[in-house]
PDB file of C-alpha atoms and ligand atoms in Angstrom:
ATOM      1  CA  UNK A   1      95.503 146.587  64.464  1.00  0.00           C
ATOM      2  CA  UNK A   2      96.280 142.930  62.796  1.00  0.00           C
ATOM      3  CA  UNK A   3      95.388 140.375  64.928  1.00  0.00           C
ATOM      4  CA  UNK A   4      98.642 138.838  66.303  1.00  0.00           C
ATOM      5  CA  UNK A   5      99.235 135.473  67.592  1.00  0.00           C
ATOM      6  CA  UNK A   6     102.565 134.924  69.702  1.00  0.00           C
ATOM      7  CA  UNK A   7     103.679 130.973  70.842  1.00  0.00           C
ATOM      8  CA  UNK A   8     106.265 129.886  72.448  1.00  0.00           C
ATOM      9  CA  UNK A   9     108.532 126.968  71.103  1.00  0.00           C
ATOM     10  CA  UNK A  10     110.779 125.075  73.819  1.00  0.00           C
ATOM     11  CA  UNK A  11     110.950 121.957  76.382  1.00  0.00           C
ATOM     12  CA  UNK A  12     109.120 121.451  79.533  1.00  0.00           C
ATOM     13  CA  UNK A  13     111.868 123.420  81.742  1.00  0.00           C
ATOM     14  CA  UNK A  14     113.418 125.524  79.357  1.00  0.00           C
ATOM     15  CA  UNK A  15     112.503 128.973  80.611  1.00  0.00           C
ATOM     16  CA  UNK A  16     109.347 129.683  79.074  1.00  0.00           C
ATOM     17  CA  UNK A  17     106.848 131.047  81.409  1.00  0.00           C
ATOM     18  CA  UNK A  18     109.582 132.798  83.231  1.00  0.00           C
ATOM     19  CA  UNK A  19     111.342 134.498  79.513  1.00  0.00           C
ATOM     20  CA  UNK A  20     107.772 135.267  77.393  1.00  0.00           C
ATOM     21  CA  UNK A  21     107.242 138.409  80.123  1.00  0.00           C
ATOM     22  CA  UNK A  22     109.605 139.818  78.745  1.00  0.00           C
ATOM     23  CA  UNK A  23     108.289 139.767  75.216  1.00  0.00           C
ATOM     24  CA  UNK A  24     104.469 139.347  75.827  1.00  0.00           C
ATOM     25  CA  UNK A  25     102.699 142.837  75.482  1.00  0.00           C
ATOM     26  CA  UNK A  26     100.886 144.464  77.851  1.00  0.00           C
ATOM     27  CA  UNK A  27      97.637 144.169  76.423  1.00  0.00           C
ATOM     28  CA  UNK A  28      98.052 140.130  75.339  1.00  0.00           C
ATOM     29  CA  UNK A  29      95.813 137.389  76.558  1.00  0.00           C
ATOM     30  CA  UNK A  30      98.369 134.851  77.404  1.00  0.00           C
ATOM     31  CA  UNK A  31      97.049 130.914  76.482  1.00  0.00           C
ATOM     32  CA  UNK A  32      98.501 128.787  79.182  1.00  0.00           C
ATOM     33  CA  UNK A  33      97.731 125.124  78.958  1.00  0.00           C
ATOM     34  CA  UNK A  34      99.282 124.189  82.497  1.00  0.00           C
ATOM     35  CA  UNK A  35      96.799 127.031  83.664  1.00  0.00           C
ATOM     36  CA  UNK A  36      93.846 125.479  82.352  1.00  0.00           C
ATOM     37  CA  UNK A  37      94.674 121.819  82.693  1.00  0.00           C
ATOM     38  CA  UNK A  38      94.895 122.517  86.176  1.00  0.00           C
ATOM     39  CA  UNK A  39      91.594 123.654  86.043  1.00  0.00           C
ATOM     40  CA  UNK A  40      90.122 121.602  84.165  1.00  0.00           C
ATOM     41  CA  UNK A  41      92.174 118.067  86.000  1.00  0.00           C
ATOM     42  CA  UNK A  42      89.983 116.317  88.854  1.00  0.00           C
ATOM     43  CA  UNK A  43      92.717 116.628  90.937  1.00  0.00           C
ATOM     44  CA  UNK A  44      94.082 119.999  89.993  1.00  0.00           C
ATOM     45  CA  UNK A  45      97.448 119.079  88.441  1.00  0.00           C
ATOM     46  CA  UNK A  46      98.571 121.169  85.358  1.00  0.00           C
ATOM     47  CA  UNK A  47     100.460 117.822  84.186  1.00  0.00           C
ATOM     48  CA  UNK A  48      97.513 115.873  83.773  1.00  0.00           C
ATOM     49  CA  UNK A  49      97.379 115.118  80.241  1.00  0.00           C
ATOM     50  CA  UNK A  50      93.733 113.248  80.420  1.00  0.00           C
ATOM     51  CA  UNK A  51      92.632 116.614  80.516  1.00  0.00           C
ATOM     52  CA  UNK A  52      94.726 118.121  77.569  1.00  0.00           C
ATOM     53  CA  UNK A  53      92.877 118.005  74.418  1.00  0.00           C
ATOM     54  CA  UNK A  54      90.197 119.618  76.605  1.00  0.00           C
ATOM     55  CA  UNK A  55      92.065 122.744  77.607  1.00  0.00           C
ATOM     56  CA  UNK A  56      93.805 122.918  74.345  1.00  0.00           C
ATOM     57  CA  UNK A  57      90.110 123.120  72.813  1.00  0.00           C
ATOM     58  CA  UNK A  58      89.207 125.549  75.331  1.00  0.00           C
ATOM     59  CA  UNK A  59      92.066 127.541  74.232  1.00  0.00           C
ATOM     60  CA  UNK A  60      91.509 127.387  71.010  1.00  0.00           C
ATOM     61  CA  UNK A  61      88.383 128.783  71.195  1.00  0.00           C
ATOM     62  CA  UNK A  62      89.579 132.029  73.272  1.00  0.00           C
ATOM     63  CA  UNK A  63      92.022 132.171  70.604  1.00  0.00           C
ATOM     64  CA  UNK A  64      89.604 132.209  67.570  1.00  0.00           C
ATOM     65  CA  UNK A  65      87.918 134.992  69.962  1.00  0.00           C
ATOM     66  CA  UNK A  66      90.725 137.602  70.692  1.00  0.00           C
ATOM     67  CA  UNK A  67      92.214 136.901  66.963  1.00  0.00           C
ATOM     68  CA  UNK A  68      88.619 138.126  65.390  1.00  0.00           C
ATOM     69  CA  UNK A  69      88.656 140.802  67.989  1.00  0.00           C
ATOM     70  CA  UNK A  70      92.018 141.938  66.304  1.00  0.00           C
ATOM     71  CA  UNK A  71      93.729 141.611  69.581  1.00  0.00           C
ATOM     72  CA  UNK A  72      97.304 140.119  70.451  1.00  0.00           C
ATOM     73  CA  UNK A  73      96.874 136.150  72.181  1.00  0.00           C
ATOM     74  CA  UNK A  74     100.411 134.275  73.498  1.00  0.00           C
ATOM     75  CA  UNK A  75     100.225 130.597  74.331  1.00  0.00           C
ATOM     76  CA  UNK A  76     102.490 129.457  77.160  1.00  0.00           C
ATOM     77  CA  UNK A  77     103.291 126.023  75.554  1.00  0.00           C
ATOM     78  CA  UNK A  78     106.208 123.610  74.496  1.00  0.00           C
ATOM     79  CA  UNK A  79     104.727 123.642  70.783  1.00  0.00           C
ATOM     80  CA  UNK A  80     108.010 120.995  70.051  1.00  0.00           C
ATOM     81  CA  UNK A  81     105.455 118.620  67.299  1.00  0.00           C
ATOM     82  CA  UNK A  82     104.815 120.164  64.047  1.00  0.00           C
ATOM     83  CA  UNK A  83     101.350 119.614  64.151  1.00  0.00           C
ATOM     84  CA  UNK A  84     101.131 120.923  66.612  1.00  0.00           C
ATOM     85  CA  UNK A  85     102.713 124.335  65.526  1.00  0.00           C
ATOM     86  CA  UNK A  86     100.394 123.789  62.823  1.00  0.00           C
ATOM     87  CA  UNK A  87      97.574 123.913  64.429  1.00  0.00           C
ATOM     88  CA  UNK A  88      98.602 127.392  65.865  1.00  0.00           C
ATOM     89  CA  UNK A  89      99.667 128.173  62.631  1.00  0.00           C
ATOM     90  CA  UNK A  90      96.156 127.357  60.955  1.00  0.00           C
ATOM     91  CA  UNK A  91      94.010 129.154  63.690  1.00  0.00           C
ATOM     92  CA  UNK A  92      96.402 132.221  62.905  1.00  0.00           C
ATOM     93  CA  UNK A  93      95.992 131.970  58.916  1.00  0.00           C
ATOM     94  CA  UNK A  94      91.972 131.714  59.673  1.00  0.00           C
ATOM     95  CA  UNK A  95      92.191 135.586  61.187  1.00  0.00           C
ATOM     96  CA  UNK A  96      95.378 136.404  58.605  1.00  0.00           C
ATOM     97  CA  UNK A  97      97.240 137.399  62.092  1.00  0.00           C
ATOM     98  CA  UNK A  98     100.483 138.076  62.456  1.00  0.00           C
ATOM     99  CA  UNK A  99     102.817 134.944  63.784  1.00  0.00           C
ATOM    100  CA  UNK A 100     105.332 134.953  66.105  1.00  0.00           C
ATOM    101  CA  UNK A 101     107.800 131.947  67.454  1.00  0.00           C
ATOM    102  CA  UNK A 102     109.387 132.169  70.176  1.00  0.00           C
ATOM    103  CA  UNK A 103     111.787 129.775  70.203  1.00  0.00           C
ATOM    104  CA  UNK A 104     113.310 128.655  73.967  1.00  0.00           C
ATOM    105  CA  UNK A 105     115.876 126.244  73.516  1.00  0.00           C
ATOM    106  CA  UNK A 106     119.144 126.260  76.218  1.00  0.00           C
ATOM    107  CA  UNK A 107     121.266 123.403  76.464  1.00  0.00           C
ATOM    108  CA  UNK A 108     119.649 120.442  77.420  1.00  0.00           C
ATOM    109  CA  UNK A 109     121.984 119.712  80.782  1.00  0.00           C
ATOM    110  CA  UNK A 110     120.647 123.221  81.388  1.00  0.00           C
ATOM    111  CA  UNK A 111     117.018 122.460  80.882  1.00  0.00           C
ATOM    112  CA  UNK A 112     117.158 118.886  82.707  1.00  0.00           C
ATOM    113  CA  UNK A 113     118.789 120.876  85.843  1.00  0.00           C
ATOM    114  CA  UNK A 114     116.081 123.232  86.140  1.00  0.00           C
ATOM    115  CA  UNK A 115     113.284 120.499  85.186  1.00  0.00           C
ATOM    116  CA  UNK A 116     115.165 118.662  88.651  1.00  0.00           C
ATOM    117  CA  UNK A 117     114.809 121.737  90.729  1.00  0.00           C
ATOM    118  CA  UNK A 118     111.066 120.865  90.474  1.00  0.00           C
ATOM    119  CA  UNK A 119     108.695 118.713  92.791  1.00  0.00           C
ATOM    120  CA  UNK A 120     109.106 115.403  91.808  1.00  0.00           C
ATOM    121  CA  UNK A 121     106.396 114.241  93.602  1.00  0.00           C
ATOM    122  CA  UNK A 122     103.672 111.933  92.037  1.00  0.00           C
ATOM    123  CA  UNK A 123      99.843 112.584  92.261  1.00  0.00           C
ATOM    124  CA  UNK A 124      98.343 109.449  92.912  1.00  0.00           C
ATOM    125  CA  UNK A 125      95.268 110.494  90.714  1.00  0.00           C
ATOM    126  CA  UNK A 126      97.131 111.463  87.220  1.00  0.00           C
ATOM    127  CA  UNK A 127     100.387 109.465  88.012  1.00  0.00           C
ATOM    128  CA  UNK A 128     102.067 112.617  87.140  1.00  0.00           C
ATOM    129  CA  UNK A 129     104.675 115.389  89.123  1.00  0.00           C
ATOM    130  CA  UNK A 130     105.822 119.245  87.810  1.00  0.00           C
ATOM    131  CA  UNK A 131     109.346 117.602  87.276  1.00  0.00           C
ATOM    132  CA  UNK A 132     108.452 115.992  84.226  1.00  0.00           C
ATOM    133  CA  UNK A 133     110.304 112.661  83.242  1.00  0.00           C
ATOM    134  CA  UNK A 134     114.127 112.842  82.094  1.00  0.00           C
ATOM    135  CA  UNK A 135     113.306 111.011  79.265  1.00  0.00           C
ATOM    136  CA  UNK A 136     110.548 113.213  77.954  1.00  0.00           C
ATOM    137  CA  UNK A 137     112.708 116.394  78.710  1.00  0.00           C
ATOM    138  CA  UNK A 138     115.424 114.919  76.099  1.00  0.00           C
ATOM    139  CA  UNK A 139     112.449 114.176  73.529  1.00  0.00           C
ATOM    140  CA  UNK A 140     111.118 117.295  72.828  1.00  0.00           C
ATOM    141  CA  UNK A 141     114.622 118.765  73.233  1.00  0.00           C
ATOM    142  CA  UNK A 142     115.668 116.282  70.778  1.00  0.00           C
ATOM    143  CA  UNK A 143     112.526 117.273  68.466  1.00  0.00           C
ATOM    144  CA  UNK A 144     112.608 121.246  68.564  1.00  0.00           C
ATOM    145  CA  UNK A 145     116.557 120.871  67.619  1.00  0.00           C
ATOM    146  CA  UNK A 146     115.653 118.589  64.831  1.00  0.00           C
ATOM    147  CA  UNK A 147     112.946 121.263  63.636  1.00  0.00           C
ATOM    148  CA  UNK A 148     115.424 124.364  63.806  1.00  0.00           C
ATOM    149  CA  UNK A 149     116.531 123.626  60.052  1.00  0.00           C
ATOM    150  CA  UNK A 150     113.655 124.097  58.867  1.00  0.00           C
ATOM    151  CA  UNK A 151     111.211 126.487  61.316  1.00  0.00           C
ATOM    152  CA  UNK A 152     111.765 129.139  58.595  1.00  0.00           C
ATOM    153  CA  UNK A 153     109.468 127.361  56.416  1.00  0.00           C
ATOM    154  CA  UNK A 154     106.606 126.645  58.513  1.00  0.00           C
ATOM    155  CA  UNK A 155     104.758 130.146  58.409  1.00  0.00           C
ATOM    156  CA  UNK A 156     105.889 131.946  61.354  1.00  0.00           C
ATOM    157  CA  UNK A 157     106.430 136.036  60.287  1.00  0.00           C
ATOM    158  CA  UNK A 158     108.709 136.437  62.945  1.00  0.00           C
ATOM    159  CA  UNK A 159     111.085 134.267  65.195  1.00  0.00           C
ATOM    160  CA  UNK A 160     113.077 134.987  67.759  1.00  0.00           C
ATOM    161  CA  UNK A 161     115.826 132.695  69.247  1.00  0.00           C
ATOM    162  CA  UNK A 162     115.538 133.713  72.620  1.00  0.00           C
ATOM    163  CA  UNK A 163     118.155 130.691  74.174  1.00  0.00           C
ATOM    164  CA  UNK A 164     119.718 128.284  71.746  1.00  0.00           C
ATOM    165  CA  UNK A 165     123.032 125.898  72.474  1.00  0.00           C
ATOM    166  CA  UNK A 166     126.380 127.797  71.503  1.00  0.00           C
ATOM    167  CA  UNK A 167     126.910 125.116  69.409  1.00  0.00           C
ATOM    168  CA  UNK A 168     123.968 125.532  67.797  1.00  0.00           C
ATOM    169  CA  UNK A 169     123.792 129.247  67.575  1.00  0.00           C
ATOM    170  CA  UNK A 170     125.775 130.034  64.387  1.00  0.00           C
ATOM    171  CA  UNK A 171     123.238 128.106  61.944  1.00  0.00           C
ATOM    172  CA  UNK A 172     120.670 131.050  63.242  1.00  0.00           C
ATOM    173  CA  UNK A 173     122.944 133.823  62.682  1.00  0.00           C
ATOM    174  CA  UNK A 174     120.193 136.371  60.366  1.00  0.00           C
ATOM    175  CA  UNK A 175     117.407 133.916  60.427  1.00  0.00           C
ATOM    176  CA  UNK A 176     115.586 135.200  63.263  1.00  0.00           C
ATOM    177  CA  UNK A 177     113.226 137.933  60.881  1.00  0.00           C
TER     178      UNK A 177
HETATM  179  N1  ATP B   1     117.620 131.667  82.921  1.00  0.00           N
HETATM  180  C1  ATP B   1     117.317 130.904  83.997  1.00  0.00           C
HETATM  181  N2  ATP B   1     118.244 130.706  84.961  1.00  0.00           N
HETATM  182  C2  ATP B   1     117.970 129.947  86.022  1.00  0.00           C
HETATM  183  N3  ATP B   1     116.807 129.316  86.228  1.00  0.00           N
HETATM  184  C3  ATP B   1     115.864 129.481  85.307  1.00  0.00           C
HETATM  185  C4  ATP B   1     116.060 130.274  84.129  1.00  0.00           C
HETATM  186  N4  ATP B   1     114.933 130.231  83.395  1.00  0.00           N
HETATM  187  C5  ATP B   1     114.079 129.437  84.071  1.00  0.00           C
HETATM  188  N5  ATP B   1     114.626 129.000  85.221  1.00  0.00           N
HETATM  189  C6  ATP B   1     113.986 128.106  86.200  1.00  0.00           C
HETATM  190  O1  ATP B   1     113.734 126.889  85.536  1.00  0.00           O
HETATM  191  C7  ATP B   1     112.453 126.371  85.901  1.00  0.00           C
HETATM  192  C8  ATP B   1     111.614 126.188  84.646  1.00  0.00           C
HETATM  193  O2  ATP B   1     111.317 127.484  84.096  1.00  0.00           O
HETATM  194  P1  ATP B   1     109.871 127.729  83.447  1.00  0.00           P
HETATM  195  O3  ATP B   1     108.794 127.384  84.427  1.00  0.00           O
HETATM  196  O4  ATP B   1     109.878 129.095  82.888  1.00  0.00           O
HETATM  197  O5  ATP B   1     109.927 126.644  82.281  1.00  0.00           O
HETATM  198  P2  ATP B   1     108.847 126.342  81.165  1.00  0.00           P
HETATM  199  O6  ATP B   1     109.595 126.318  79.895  1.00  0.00           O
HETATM  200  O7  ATP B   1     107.711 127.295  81.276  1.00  0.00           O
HETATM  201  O8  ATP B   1     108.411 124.880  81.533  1.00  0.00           O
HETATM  202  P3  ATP B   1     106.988 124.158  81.253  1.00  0.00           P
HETATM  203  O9  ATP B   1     106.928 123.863  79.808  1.00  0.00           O
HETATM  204  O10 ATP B   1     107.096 122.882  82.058  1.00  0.00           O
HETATM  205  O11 ATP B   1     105.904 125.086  81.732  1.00  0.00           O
HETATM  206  C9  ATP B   1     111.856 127.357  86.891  1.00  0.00           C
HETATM  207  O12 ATP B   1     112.058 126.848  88.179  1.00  0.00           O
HETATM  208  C10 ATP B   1     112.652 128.632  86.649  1.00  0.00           C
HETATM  209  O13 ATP B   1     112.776 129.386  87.832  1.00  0.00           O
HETATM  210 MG1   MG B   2     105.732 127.027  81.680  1.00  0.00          MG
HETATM  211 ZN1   ZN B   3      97.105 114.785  89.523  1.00  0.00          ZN
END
């Protein structure tokens, strides 16, 4: 079977975690960097971003792993920088595996109302909550938008627009192979 490598591309908020179930197979290791942040964070927050370029190295590796084992990996992740989807996109190329996008993107009052439904709480270690700043919400809403254009042309096989705008929904209409 060809090694396939599955990420999702959306907004802290957006749906993510709870939509990929849907379209994760059953046999998938799923990559989730809140997971392993939290495990990695002294004080056990999956918002700690001190600890990110850890667990994204961690991940990475368990990626390189299942790819070369020809299996199916999924990472759980907002992916909305394009080097960052490059990145993915490399460690896919390195196993020729198939790429899939997954691309979460509801309205933005939608996201920001389910990124408020979350504990705003602060840790005092990592000065950071689950309901992740307003501000920060808009910018990598603002960023996947700006990338939609052209996220044909990065190297994904396959993507699938699994929420988008309405008002952005007709500039996808037969894109999504
Ligand atoms: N279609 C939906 N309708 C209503 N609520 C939803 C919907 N999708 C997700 N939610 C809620 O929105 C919140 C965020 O969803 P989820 O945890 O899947 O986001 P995420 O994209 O994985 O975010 P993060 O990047 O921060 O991990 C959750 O509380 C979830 O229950
Ligand atoms: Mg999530
Ligand atoms: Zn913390």
């Amino acid at each position: 079977m060809r090694p396939t490598l599955i990420a999702t591309i959306g907004p802290a908020g957006a749906g993510k975690t709870t939509r990929r179930y849907r379209h994760v197979p059953p046999m998938a290791t799923v990559i989730s960097l809140d997971e392993r942040r939290a495990a990695l964070s002294p004080c056990g927050c999956s918002t700690d971003q001190s600890v990110n370029a850890a667990a994204v190295e961690t991940a990475t590796a368990d990626t390189r792993a299942v790819l070369a084992s020809h299996g199916t990996v999924v990472w759980d992740v907002t992916s909305y920088l394009p080097r960052f989807r490059a990145h993915l996109l490399d460690v896919a190329a390195e196993f020729d595996a198939r790429t899939v996008g997954l691309v979460v993107l509801p309205p933005l009052l939608t996201v920001l109302a389910q990124n408020s439904r979350r504990d705003g709480r602060v840790c005092a270690v990592c000065g950071t909550a689950r309901r992740v700043p307003e501000p920060t919400v808009w910018a990598m809403h603002a960023a996947i938008t700006d990338a939609l254009p052209r996220l044909h042309t990065e190297g994904w096989h396959t993507l699938h627009f699994l929420a988008l705008p309405p008002y952005l929904r007709h500039r996808h209409h037969g894109r999504n192979t």
